[in-house]
mmCIF file of C-alpha atoms in Angstrom:
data_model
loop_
_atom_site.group_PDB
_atom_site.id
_atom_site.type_symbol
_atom_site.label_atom_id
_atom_site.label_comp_id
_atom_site.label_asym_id
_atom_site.label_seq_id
_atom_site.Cartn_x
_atom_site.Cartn_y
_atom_site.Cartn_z
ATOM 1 C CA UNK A 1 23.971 22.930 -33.261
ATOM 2 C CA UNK A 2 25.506 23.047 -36.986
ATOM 3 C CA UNK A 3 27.108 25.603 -38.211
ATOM 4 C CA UNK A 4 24.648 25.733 -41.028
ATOM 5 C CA UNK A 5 22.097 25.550 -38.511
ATOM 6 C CA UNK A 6 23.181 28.178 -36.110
ATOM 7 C CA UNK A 7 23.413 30.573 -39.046
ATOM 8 C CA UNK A 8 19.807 30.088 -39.497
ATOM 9 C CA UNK A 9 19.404 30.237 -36.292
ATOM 10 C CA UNK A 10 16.040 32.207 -36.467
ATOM 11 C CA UNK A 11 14.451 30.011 -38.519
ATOM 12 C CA UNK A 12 12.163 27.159 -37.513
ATOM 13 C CA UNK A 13 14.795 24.052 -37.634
ATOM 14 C CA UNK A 14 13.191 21.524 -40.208
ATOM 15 C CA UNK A 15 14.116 18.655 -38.076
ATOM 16 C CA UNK A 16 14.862 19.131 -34.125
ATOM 17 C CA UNK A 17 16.177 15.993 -31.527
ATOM 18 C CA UNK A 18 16.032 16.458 -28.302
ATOM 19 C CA UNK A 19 17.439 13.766 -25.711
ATOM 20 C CA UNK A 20 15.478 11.031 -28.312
ATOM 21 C CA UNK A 21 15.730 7.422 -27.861
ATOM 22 C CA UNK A 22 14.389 5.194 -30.613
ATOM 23 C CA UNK A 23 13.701 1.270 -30.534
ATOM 24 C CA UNK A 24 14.324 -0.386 -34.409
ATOM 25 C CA UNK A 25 10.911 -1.458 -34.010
ATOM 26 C CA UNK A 26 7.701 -0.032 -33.174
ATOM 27 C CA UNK A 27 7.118 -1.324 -29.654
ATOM 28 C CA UNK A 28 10.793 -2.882 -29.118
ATOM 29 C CA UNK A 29 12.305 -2.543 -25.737
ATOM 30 C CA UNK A 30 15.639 -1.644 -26.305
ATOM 31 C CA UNK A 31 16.777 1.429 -27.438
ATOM 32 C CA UNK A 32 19.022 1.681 -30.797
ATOM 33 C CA UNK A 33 19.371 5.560 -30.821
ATOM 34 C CA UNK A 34 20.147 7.251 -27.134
ATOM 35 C CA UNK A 35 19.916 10.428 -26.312
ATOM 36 C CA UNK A 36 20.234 11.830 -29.787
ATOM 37 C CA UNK A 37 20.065 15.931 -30.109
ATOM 38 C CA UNK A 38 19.972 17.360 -33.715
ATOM 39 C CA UNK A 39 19.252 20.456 -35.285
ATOM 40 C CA UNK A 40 18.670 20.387 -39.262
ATOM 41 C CA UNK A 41 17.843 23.380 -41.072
ATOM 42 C CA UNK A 42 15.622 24.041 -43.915
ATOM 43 C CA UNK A 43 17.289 22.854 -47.144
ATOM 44 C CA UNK A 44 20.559 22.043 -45.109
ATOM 45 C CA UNK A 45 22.163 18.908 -46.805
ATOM 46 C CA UNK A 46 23.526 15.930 -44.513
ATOM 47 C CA UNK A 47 25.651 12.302 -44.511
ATOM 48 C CA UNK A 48 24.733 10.480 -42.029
ATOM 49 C CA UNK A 49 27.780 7.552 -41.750
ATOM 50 C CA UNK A 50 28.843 5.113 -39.780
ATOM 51 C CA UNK A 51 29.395 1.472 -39.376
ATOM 52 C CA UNK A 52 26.040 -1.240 -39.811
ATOM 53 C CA UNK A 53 24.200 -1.582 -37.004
ATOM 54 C CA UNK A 54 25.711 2.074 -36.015
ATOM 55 C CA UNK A 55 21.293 2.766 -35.966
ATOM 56 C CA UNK A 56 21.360 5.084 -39.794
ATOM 57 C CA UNK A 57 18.333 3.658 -41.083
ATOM 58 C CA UNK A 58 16.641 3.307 -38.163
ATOM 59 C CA UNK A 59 17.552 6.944 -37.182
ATOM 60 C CA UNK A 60 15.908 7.891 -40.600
ATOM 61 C CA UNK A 61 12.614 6.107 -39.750
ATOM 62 C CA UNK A 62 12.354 7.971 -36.636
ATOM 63 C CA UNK A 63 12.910 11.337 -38.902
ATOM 64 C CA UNK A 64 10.205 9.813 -40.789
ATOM 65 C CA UNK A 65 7.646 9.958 -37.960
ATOM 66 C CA UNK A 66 7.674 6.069 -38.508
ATOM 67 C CA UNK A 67 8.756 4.861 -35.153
ATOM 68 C CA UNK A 68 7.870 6.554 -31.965
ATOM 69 C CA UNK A 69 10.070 7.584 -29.724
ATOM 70 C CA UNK A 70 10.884 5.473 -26.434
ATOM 71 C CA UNK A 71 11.828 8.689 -24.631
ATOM 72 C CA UNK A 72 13.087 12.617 -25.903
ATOM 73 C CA UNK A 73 11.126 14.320 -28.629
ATOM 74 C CA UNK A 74 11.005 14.841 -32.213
ATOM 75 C CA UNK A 75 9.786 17.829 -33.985
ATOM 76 C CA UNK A 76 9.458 18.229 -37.955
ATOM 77 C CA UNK A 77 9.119 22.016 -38.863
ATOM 78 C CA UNK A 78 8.376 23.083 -34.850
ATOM 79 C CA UNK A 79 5.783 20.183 -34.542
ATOM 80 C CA UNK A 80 5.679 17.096 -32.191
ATOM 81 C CA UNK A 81 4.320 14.109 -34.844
ATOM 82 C CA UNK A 82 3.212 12.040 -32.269
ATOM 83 C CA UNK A 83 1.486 14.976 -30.096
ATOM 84 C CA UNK A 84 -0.733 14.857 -33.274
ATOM 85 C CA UNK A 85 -3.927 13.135 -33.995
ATOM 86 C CA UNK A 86 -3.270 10.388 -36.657
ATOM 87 C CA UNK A 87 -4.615 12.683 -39.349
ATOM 88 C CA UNK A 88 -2.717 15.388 -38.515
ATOM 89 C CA UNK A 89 0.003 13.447 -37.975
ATOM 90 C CA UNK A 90 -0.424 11.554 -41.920
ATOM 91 C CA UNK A 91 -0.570 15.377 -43.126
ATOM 92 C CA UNK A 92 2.904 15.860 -41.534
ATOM 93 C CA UNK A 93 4.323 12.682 -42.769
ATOM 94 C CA UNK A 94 3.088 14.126 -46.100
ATOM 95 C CA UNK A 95 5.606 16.599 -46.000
ATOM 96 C CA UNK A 96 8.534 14.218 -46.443
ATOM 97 C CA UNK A 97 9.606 11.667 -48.190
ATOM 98 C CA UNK A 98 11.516 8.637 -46.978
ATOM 99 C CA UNK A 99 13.452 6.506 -49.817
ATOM 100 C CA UNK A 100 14.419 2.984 -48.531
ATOM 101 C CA UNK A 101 17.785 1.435 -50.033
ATOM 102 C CA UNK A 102 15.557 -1.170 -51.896
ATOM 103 C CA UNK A 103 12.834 0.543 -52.854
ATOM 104 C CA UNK A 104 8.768 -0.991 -53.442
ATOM 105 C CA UNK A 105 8.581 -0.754 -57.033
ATOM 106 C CA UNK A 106 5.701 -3.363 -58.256
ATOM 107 C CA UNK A 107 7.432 -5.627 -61.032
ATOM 108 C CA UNK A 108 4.597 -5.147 -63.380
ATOM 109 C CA UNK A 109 4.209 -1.536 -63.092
ATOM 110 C CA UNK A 110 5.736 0.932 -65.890
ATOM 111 C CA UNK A 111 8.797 3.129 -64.737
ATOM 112 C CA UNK A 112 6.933 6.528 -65.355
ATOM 113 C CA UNK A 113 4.079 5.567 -62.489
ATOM 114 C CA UNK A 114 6.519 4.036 -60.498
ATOM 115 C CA UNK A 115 8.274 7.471 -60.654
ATOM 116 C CA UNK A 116 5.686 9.069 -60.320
ATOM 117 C CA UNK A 117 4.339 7.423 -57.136
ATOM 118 C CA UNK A 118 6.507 10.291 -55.789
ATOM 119 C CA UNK A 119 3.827 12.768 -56.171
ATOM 120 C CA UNK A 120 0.756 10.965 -54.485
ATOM 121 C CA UNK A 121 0.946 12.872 -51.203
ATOM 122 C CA UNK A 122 -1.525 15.319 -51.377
ATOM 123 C CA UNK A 123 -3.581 14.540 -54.437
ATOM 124 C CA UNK A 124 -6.770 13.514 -54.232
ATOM 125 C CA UNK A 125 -8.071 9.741 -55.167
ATOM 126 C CA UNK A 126 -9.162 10.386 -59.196
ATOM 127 C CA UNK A 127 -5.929 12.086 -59.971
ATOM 128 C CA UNK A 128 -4.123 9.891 -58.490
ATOM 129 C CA UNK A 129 -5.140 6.706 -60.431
ATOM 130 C CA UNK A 130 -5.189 8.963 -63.441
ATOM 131 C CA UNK A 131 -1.663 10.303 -63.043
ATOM 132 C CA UNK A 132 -0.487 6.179 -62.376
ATOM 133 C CA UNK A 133 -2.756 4.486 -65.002
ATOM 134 C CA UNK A 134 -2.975 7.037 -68.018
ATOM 135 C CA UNK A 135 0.640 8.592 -67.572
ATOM 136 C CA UNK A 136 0.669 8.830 -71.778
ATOM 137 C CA UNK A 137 -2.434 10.736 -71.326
ATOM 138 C CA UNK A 138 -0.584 13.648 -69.189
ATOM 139 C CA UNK A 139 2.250 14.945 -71.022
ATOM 140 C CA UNK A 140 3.352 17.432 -68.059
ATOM 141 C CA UNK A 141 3.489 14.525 -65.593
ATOM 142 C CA UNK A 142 5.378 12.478 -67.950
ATOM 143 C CA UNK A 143 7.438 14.791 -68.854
ATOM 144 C CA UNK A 144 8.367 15.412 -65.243
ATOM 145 C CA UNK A 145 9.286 12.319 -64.942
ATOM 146 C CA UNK A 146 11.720 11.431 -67.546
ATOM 147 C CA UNK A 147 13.341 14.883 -66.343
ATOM 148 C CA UNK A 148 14.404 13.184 -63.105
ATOM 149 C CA UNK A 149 15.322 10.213 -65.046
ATOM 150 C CA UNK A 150 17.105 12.153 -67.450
ATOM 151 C CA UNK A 151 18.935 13.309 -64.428
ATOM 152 C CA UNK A 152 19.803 9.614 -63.428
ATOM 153 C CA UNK A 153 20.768 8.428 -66.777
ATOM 154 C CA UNK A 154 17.704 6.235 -66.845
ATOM 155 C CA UNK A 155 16.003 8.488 -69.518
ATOM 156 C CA UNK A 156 15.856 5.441 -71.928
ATOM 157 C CA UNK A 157 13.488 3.002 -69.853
ATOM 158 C CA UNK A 158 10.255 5.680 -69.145
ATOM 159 C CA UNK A 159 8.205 3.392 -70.582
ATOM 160 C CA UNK A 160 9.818 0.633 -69.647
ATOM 161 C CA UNK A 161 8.091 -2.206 -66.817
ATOM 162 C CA UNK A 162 9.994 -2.286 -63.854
ATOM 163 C CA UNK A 163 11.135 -6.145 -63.987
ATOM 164 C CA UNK A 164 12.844 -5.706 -66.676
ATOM 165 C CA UNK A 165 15.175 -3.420 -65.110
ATOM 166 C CA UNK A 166 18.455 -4.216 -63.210
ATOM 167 C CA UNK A 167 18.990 -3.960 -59.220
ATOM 168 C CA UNK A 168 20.956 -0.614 -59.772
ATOM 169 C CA UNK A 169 18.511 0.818 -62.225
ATOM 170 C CA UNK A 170 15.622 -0.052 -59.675
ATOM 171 C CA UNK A 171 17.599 2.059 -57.077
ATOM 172 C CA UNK A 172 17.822 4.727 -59.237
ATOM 173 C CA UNK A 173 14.388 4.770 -60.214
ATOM 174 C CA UNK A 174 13.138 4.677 -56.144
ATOM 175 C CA UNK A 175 15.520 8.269 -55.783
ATOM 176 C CA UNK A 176 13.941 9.565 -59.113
ATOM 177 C CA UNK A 177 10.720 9.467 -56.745
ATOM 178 C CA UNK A 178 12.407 11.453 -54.844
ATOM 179 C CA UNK A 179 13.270 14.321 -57.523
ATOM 180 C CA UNK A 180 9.498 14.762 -58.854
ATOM 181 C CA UNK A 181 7.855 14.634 -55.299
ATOM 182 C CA UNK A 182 7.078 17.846 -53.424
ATOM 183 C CA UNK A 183 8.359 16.815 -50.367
ATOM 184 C CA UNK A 184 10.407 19.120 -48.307
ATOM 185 C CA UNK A 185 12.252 16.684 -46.663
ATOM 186 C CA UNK A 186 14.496 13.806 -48.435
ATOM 187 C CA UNK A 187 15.405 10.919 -45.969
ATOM 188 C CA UNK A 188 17.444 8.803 -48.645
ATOM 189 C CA UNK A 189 18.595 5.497 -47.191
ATOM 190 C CA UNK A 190 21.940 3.557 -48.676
ATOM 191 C CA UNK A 191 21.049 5.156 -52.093
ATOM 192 C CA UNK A 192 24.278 3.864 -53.333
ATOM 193 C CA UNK A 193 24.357 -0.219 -52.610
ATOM 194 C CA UNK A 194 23.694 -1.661 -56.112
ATOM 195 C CA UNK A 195 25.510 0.971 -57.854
ATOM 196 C CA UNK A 196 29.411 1.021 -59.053
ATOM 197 C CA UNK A 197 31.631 3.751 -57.706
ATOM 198 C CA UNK A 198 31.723 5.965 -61.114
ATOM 199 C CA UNK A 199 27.616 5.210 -61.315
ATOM 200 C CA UNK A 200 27.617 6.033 -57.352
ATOM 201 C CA UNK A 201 29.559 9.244 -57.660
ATOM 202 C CA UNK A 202 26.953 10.206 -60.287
ATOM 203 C CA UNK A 203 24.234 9.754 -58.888
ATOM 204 C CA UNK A 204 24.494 11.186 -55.482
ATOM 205 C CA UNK A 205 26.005 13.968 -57.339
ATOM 206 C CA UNK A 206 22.910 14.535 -59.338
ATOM 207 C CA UNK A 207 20.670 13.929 -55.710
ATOM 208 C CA UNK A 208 22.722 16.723 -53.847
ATOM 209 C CA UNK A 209 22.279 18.888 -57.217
ATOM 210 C CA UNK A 210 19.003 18.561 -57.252
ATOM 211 C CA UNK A 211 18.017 19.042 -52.981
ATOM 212 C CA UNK A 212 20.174 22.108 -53.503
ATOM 213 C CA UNK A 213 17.827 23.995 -56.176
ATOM 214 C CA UNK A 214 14.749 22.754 -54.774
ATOM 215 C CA UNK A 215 15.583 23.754 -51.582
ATOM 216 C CA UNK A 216 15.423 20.380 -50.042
ATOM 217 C CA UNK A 217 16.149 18.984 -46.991
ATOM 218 C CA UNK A 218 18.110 15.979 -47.380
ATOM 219 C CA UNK A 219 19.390 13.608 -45.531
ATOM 220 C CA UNK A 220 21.097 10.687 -46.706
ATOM 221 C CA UNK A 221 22.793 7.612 -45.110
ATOM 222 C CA UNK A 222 25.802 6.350 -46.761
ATOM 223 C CA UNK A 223 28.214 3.631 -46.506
ATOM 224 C CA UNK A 224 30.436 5.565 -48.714
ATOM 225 C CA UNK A 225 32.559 7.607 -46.574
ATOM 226 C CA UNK A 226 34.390 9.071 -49.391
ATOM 227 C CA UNK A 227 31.391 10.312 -51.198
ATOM 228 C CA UNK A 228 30.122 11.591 -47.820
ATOM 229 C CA UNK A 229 33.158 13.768 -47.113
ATOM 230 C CA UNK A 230 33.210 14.840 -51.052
ATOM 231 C CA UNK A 231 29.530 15.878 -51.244
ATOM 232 C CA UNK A 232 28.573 16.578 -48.056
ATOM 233 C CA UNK A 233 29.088 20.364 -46.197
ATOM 234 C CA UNK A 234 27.799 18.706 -42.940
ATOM 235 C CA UNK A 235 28.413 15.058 -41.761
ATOM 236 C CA UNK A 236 26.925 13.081 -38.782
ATOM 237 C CA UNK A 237 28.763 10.185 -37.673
ATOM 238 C CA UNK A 238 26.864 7.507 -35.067
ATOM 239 C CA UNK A 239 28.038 4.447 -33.060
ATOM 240 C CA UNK A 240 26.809 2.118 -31.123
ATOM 241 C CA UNK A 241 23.085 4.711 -31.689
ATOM 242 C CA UNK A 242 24.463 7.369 -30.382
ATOM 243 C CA UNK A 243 26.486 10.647 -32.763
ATOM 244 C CA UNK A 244 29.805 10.531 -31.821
ATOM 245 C CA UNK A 245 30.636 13.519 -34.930
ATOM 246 C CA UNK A 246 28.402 16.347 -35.909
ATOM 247 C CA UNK A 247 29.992 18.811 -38.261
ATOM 248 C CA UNK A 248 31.901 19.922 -41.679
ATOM 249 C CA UNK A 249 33.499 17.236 -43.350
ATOM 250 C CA UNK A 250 36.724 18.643 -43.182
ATOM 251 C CA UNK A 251 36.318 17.999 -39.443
ATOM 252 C CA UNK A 252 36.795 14.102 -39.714
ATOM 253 C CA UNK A 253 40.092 12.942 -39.866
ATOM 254 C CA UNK A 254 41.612 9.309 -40.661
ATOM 255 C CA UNK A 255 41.744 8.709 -36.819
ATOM 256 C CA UNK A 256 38.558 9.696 -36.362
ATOM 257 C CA UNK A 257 37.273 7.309 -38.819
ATOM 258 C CA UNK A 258 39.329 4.871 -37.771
ATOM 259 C CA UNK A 259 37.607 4.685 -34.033
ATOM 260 C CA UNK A 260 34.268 5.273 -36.063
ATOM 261 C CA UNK A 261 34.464 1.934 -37.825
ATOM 262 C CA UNK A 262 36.832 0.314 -35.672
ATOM 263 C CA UNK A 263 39.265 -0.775 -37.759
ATOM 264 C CA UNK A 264 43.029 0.134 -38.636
ATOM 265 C CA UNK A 265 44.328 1.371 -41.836
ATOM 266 C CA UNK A 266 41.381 3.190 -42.850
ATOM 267 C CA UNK A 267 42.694 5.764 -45.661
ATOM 268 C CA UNK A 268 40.083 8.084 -45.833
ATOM 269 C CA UNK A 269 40.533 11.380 -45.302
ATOM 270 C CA UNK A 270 38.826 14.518 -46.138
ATOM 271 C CA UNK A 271 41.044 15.841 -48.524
ATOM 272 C CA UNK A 272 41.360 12.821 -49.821
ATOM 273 C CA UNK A 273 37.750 12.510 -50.633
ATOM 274 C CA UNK A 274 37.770 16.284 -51.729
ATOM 275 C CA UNK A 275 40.635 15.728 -54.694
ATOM 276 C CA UNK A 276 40.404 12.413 -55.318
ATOM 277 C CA UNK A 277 40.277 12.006 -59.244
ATOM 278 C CA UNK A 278 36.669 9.237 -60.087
ATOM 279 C CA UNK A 279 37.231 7.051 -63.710
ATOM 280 C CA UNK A 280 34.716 8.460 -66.355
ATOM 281 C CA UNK A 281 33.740 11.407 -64.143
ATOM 282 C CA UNK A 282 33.134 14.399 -66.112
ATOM 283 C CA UNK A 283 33.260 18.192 -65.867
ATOM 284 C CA UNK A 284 29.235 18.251 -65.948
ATOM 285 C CA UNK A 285 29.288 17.585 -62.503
ATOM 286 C CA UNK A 286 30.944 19.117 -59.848
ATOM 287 C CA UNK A 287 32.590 17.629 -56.827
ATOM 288 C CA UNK A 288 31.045 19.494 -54.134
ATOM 289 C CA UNK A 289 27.634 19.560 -55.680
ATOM 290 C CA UNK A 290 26.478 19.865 -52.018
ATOM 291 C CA UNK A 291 28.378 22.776 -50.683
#
């Protein structure tokens, strides 16, 4: 258990692995996870790194309640998704929201409903085509929404249609999903891919910002080990599907990482990550947004 996690240790965990093994696929035979046990607490903030094809995304599609479980158990909030009936289990998967690195957005569609997809879970049918169709009609929904785009330095294209916005920008506009939905869990996957370092750094900085006053769970897979270490209190390392590190960032080491990604001359570090100076950075935003 976390440190975070065993402080809270009377609380129900918001996500709880016990012995789980996970296929990448529903229905595949071989396992890509093994014998995975995690405790996550409500509004704890976590990395999870590690090399591709380590199993991150698929690990975040089995937080999702997306693919079932080959053998072990998964619990969201102290319940067992797939002990549920389906709509029981769709009211659980309500509860979250899972943010894939490239995200659905239709190419016709304005930014403000693609944003704004992010609240659908729960509302019923009328609203929802309302709050997607007449967005200029609802100035509190709009609003909301170029307030998480504000956040992403994307205030500027609200109105704009999705194709004509760049990769990054698309990216961007998937997480901003993220920041007006009222999802209690985040499961943010390679948020970072189209995105330059100062750009990255800004972003992820505004994400962990944001988790942290709602009181969000998040969970985030991240290339970006630096980032990770920076932003991150707790970090979760996999290989080969199974975590091989599970604790503060200061924990990791450049050995560590080293054996992580399997290569030599890796110069990451913790305090590396910590103090390292970013190009264009500014004082807005602090470093350990996270902690």
């Amino acid at each position: 258990m976390s440190l975070t996690a065993a402080a809270t240790a009377g609380a129900v965990p918001a996500i709880e692995l016990q012995a789980l093994d996970v296929a990448a696929v529903a229905g595949g035979a071989g396992a890509v996870l093994h014998g995975l046990n995690l405790h996550i607490a409500p509004g704890e903030q976590v990395a999870v790194i590690g090399a591709s094809g380590s199993g991150k995304s698929t690990l975040l599609l089995a937080l999702a309640a997306a693919v079932p479980p080959l053998a072990g158990e998964l619990r969201l909030w102290g319940q067992s998704p797939w002990a549920l009936g389906h709509a029981a289990r769709q009211a659980l998967r309500g509860r979250l929201l899972l943010a894939p690195q490239t995200p659905p957005l239709p190419p016709r569609q304005r930014v403000v409903s693609a944003v704004l997809a992010g609240r659908l879970p729960g509302r019923g049918l009328l609203s929802s085509l309302r709050m997607l169709w007449q967005p200029r009609l609802n100035a509190d929904e709009a609003g909301r929404a170029l307030q998480a785009l504000a956040a992403l330095d994307l205030a500027d294209k609200l109105w704009l249609r999705v194709d004509r916005l760049s990769g990054g920008e698309r990216q961007r506009v998937g997480l901003a999903r993220a920041l007006v939905s009222d999802a209690a869990l985040w499961l943010i996957d390679e948020p970072l891919s189209a995105l330059d370092p100062t750009r990255a750094r800004h972003t992820l900085a505004a994400l962990c910002e944001a988790a942290r006053a709602q009181q969000r769970t998040l969970v985030c897979s991240l290339h970006q080990v630096d980032l990770a270490l920076a932003l991150f209190p707790r970090v979760i390392a996999l290989r080969e599907g199974r975590v091989v590190f599970d604790g503060p960032a200061s924990g990791l080491d450049a050995q560590q990482l080293q054996a992580l990604y399997g290569i030599d001359g890796l110069s990451v570090s913790a305090d590396a990550a910590a103090t390292e100076p970013v190009p264009g950075d500014t004082a807005a935003l602090p470093r350990t947004m996270c902690r």
